[in-house]
Tab-separated table of C-alpha atoms and ligand atoms in Angstrom:
chain	number	residue	atom	x	y	z
A	31	UNK	CA	0.000	0.000	0.000
A	32	UNK	CA	1.588	3.265	-1.136
A	33	UNK	CA	0.866	6.305	1.056
A	34	UNK	CA	0.297	9.292	-1.228
A	35	UNK	CA	2.845	12.097	-1.023
A	36	UNK	CA	2.229	15.718	-1.968
A	37	UNK	CA	5.378	17.832	-2.082
A	38	UNK	CA	5.564	21.603	-2.450
A	39	UNK	CA	8.549	22.831	-4.427
A	40	UNK	CA	8.757	26.488	-3.460
A	41	UNK	CA	11.617	27.095	-5.898
A	42	UNK	CA	13.368	30.495	-5.661
A	43	UNK	CA	10.366	32.242	-4.140
A	44	UNK	CA	9.457	33.991	-0.941
A	45	UNK	CA	10.713	36.308	1.748
A	46	UNK	CA	11.136	35.459	5.413
A	47	UNK	CA	7.741	37.035	6.065
A	48	UNK	CA	5.847	35.355	3.209
A	49	UNK	CA	7.391	31.964	3.937
A	50	UNK	CA	6.428	32.228	7.626
A	51	UNK	CA	2.845	33.066	6.625
A	52	UNK	CA	2.709	30.148	4.228
A	53	UNK	CA	4.163	27.663	6.729
A	54	UNK	CA	1.798	28.823	9.450
A	55	UNK	CA	-1.170	28.451	7.128
A	56	UNK	CA	-0.087	24.915	6.282
A	57	UNK	CA	0.368	23.967	9.930
A	58	UNK	CA	-3.163	25.126	10.734
A	59	UNK	CA	-4.737	23.308	7.784
A	60	UNK	CA	-2.685	20.110	7.732
A	61	UNK	CA	-4.088	18.925	11.073
A	62	UNK	CA	-7.416	18.077	9.484
A	63	UNK	CA	-5.970	16.103	6.551
A	64	UNK	CA	-4.965	12.468	7.027
A	65	UNK	CA	-3.940	9.653	4.718
A	66	UNK	CA	-1.369	11.698	2.809
A	67	UNK	CA	2.203	12.650	3.550
A	68	UNK	CA	2.789	16.385	3.111
A	69	UNK	CA	6.226	17.770	2.316
A	70	UNK	CA	7.531	21.291	1.749
A	71	UNK	CA	10.812	22.171	0.037
A	72	UNK	CA	11.700	25.799	0.742
A	73	UNK	CA	14.737	27.628	-0.548
A	74	UNK	CA	17.840	26.821	1.553
A	75	UNK	CA	17.823	30.189	3.293
A	76	UNK	CA	14.353	29.554	4.717
A	77	UNK	CA	14.841	25.938	5.795
A	78	UNK	CA	15.684	26.721	9.428
A	79	UNK	CA	12.781	29.086	9.797
A	80	UNK	CA	10.317	26.635	8.258
A	81	UNK	CA	11.696	23.780	10.359
A	82	UNK	CA	10.912	25.726	13.556
A	83	UNK	CA	7.374	26.439	12.375
A	84	UNK	CA	6.456	22.892	11.309
A	85	UNK	CA	8.378	20.846	13.878
A	86	UNK	CA	5.316	19.995	15.995
A	87	UNK	CA	3.158	18.841	13.106
A	88	UNK	CA	3.378	16.016	10.592
A	89	UNK	CA	4.544	18.137	7.639
A	90	UNK	CA	7.915	16.924	6.380
A	91	UNK	CA	10.821	19.088	5.296
A	92	UNK	CA	12.941	18.803	2.174
A	93	UNK	CA	15.436	20.717	0.058
A	94	UNK	CA	15.402	21.412	-3.676
A	95	UNK	CA	18.897	20.143	-4.426
A	96	UNK	CA	22.194	19.144	-2.824
A	97	UNK	CA	25.829	18.858	-3.813
A	98	UNK	CA	27.167	15.329	-3.975
A	99	UNK	CA	30.252	15.892	-1.792
A	100	UNK	CA	30.051	15.463	1.965
A	101	UNK	CA	31.668	18.792	2.794
A	102	UNK	CA	34.771	20.872	2.176
A	103	UNK	CA	35.984	23.489	-0.286
A	104	UNK	CA	32.910	23.780	-2.542
A	105	UNK	CA	31.946	27.442	-2.504
A	106	UNK	CA	28.213	28.005	-2.598
A	107	UNK	CA	27.291	24.332	-2.278
A	108	UNK	CA	25.102	22.611	0.319
A	109	UNK	CA	25.772	19.020	1.395
A	110	UNK	CA	23.557	16.130	2.449
A	111	UNK	CA	24.819	16.192	6.064
A	112	UNK	CA	23.970	19.912	6.270
A	113	UNK	CA	20.424	19.203	5.132
A	114	UNK	CA	20.025	16.385	7.643
A	115	UNK	CA	21.376	18.654	10.380
A	116	UNK	CA	18.814	21.300	9.355
A	117	UNK	CA	15.981	18.792	9.797
A	118	UNK	CA	15.339	17.690	6.205
A	119	UNK	CA	14.045	14.228	5.380
A	120	UNK	CA	13.818	14.615	1.590
A	121	UNK	CA	15.726	16.259	-1.232
A	122	UNK	CA	14.716	16.811	-4.872
A	123	UNK	CA	17.322	15.738	-7.438
A	124	UNK	CA	17.304	16.204	-11.193
A	125	UNK	CA	14.589	18.833	-11.433
A	126	UNK	CA	14.283	19.889	-15.071
A	127	UNK	CA	15.155	23.492	-14.205
A	128	UNK	CA	18.479	22.301	-12.791
A	129	UNK	CA	19.040	19.968	-15.736
A	130	UNK	CA	18.350	22.747	-18.243
A	131	UNK	CA	19.781	25.815	-16.488
A	132	UNK	CA	22.422	24.577	-14.055
A	133	UNK	CA	23.965	21.775	-16.077
A	134	UNK	CA	22.836	18.773	-14.004
A	135	UNK	CA	23.522	15.867	-16.378
A	136	UNK	CA	22.150	12.348	-15.860
A	137	UNK	CA	25.508	11.417	-14.289
A	138	UNK	CA	25.461	14.366	-11.869
A	139	UNK	CA	21.885	13.530	-10.933
A	140	UNK	CA	22.877	9.918	-10.201
A	141	UNK	CA	25.696	11.111	-7.921
A	142	UNK	CA	23.341	13.462	-6.086
A	143	UNK	CA	20.813	10.644	-5.680
A	144	UNK	CA	23.494	8.381	-4.201
A	145	UNK	CA	24.804	11.138	-1.915
A	146	UNK	CA	21.310	11.904	-0.619
A	147	UNK	CA	20.795	8.303	0.399
A	148	UNK	CA	24.250	7.894	1.830
A	149	UNK	CA	23.434	10.660	4.288
A	150	UNK	CA	19.949	9.435	5.186
A	151	UNK	CA	17.817	11.638	2.935
A	152	UNK	CA	15.078	10.296	0.670
A	153	UNK	CA	15.735	11.531	-2.888
A	154	UNK	CA	12.870	12.596	-5.134
A	155	UNK	CA	14.237	11.881	-8.598
A	156	UNK	CA	12.631	14.047	-11.297
A	157	UNK	CA	12.355	12.868	-14.876
A	158	UNK	CA	10.516	14.401	-17.799
A	159	UNK	CA	10.582	15.125	-21.510
A	160	UNK	CA	10.546	18.480	-23.318
A	161	UNK	CA	7.846	19.424	-25.807
A	162	UNK	CA	10.185	18.666	-28.730
A	163	UNK	CA	10.905	15.236	-27.298
A	164	UNK	CA	7.202	14.485	-26.842
A	165	UNK	CA	6.401	15.667	-30.361
A	166	UNK	CA	9.131	13.508	-31.824
A	167	UNK	CA	7.818	10.465	-29.945
A	168	UNK	CA	10.861	10.159	-27.716
A	169	UNK	CA	9.084	10.520	-24.362
A	170	UNK	CA	9.623	6.921	-23.268
A	171	UNK	CA	13.232	6.898	-24.489
A	172	UNK	CA	14.036	10.075	-22.532
A	173	UNK	CA	12.303	8.918	-19.363
A	174	UNK	CA	13.941	5.510	-19.711
A	175	UNK	CA	17.405	7.058	-20.055
A	176	UNK	CA	16.954	9.461	-17.122
A	177	UNK	CA	15.618	6.705	-14.868
A	178	UNK	CA	17.965	3.909	-15.869
A	179	UNK	CA	21.114	6.046	-15.551
A	180	UNK	CA	20.331	6.338	-11.850
A	181	UNK	CA	19.231	2.710	-11.426
A	182	UNK	CA	22.378	1.478	-13.180
A	183	UNK	CA	24.549	3.686	-10.965
A	184	UNK	CA	23.022	2.899	-7.588
A	185	UNK	CA	21.041	-0.343	-8.008
A	186	UNK	CA	17.285	-0.825	-7.856
A	187	UNK	CA	17.465	-1.687	-4.131
A	188	UNK	CA	18.120	1.991	-3.448
A	189	UNK	CA	14.645	2.791	-4.745
A	190	UNK	CA	13.196	1.200	-1.657
A	191	UNK	CA	13.834	4.582	-0.069
A	192	UNK	CA	13.242	6.947	-2.977
A	193	UNK	CA	10.461	8.685	-4.853
A	194	UNK	CA	10.274	9.349	-8.596
A	195	UNK	CA	8.482	12.401	-9.983
A	196	UNK	CA	7.353	12.510	-13.600
A	197	UNK	CA	7.359	16.147	-14.659
A	198	UNK	CA	6.866	16.824	-18.367
A	199	UNK	CA	8.926	19.963	-18.979
A	200	UNK	CA	6.209	21.416	-21.212
A	201	UNK	CA	3.749	21.308	-18.316
A	202	UNK	CA	5.915	22.990	-15.673
A	203	UNK	CA	4.764	26.477	-14.821
A	204	UNK	CA	2.929	26.750	-18.131
A	205	UNK	CA	-0.616	26.139	-16.959
A	206	UNK	CA	-0.708	23.224	-19.395
A	207	UNK	CA	-1.159	19.941	-17.505
A	208	UNK	CA	-0.663	16.473	-18.907
A	209	UNK	CA	-4.028	14.771	-19.102
A	210	UNK	CA	-4.526	12.096	-16.454
A	211	UNK	CA	-4.205	9.513	-19.276
A	212	UNK	CA	-0.949	10.995	-20.608
A	213	UNK	CA	0.507	11.063	-17.101
A	214	UNK	CA	-0.716	7.545	-16.267
A	215	UNK	CA	0.857	6.173	-19.438
A	216	UNK	CA	4.304	7.410	-18.386
A	217	UNK	CA	3.810	6.403	-14.746
A	218	UNK	CA	2.855	2.879	-15.800
A	219	UNK	CA	5.930	2.733	-18.035
A	220	UNK	CA	8.164	3.886	-15.159
A	221	UNK	CA	6.698	1.254	-12.846
A	222	UNK	CA	7.233	-1.468	-15.413
A	223	UNK	CA	10.830	-0.320	-15.993
A	224	UNK	CA	11.379	-0.649	-12.241
A	225	UNK	CA	9.549	-4.002	-12.169
A	226	UNK	CA	11.981	-5.460	-14.682
A	227	UNK	CA	14.643	-5.022	-11.980
A	228	UNK	CA	12.505	-5.794	-8.893
A	229	UNK	CA	8.760	-6.440	-8.825
A	230	UNK	CA	8.601	-5.794	-5.086
A	231	UNK	CA	10.370	-2.435	-5.229
A	232	UNK	CA	8.306	-1.363	-8.243
A	233	UNK	CA	5.060	-2.166	-6.443
A	234	UNK	CA	6.028	-0.010	-3.448
A	235	UNK	CA	7.667	2.854	-5.371
A	236	UNK	CA	5.840	6.158	-5.084
A	237	UNK	CA	5.493	7.961	-8.423
A	238	UNK	CA	4.488	11.624	-8.281
A	239	UNK	CA	3.162	13.717	-11.125
A	240	UNK	CA	4.292	17.343	-11.448
A	241	UNK	CA	3.455	20.079	-13.931
A	242	UNK	CA	0.734	22.694	-13.366
A	243	UNK	CA	-1.105	20.635	-10.751
A	244	UNK	CA	-3.744	22.711	-9.003
A	245	UNK	CA	-6.731	22.064	-6.777
A	246	UNK	CA	-8.981	21.960	-9.848
A	247	UNK	CA	-7.149	19.121	-11.641
A	248	UNK	CA	-5.527	17.255	-8.738
A	249	UNK	CA	-8.293	14.762	-8.002
A	250	UNK	CA	-8.455	13.537	-11.621
A	251	UNK	CA	-4.691	13.071	-11.782
A	252	UNK	CA	-4.472	11.365	-8.389
A	253	UNK	CA	-7.283	8.957	-9.273
A	254	UNK	CA	-5.015	7.217	-11.805
A	255	UNK	CA	-3.667	3.823	-10.766
A	256	UNK	CA	0.033	4.675	-10.857
A	257	UNK	CA	-0.063	8.298	-9.685
A	258	UNK	CA	0.771	8.388	-5.983
A	259	UNK	CA	0.703	12.122	-5.387
A	260	UNK	CA	2.243	15.262	-6.804
A	261	UNK	CA	5.203	17.592	-6.910
A	262	UNK	CA	3.666	21.038	-6.891
A	263	UNK	CA	5.362	24.309	-7.871
A	264	UNK	CA	3.267	27.450	-8.318
A	265	UNK	CA	0.198	26.119	-6.522
A	266	UNK	CA	2.254	25.230	-3.440
A	267	UNK	CA	2.878	28.904	-2.692
A	268	UNK	CA	-0.675	29.453	-1.531
A	269	UNK	CA	-1.638	27.561	1.632
A	270	UNK	CA	-5.287	27.051	0.820
A	271	UNK	CA	-4.635	25.841	-2.731
A	272	UNK	CA	-1.844	23.485	-1.635
A	273	UNK	CA	-3.949	22.059	1.196
A	274	UNK	CA	-6.785	21.390	-1.251
A	275	UNK	CA	-4.331	19.434	-3.435
A	276	UNK	CA	-3.191	17.477	-0.368
A	277	UNK	CA	-6.790	16.692	0.497
A	278	UNK	CA	-7.397	15.460	-3.073
A	279	UNK	CA	-4.510	13.004	-2.708
A	280	UNK	CA	-5.864	11.763	0.599
A	281	UNK	CA	-9.334	11.125	-0.744
B	1235	LIG	P1	4.442	23.864	-11.458
B	1235	LIG	O1	5.916	23.286	-11.123
B	1235	LIG	O2	3.491	23.164	-10.512
B	1235	LIG	O3	4.550	25.338	-11.176
B	1235	LIG	O4	4.168	23.539	-12.866
B	1235	LIG	C1	6.118	21.935	-10.818
B	1235	LIG	C2	7.584	21.680	-10.554
B	1235	LIG	O5	8.428	22.260	-11.240
B	1235	LIG	O6	7.943	20.893	-9.648
């Protein structure tokens, strides 16, 4: 039985004041939602503040990225042990914005995934095709390459403590969502790729959908057999909207 997970990716947004408001709103609302794990991933500079606000409730804390080294002379980087020390349980790796804008290759993503686990964090591995790739029928090839690079590097056993998020690049922040059927097709393919390596791990692996999820479309997406929750960007910045998405996953 897979417990649904709804994760808020706050990206490079917020001020200390707005983030405190948002976290407080989530703490108040989350108490009445059960049957779903709720996670927030603030920008690094707000992690301590958010940790203090959510520590007495069930909302989990994550980061949006990490550097693969344990520590040392890496100016500007944040390590897995630092995130654990700050109270994080999860970390996103391989988000398409990092792949496209910050040069995170499949190999870098695999090293980040391994480093996250080595230090006790649960990685959320993002995969997803661009519009060009979808239009040229390479969706499954792209997803397969992004997923299998990590599986080949770390072994399928490591996915016992990992989450995979399917985020079509063309649906991120665009208002254009994959239809529940389009998303389910890729989720089913991801689960069967995992099942070829281990049926047990595939059956328990949580697969999130991300890309313009909002309260209005969440229930339809989450009703699909292989969609176990969502990775939410824009709609996670508003407490009421995000809580409604969480409630849709719990239903
Ligand atoms: P979006 O972002 O919900 O704003 O489309 C999703 C994501 O990038 O994780």
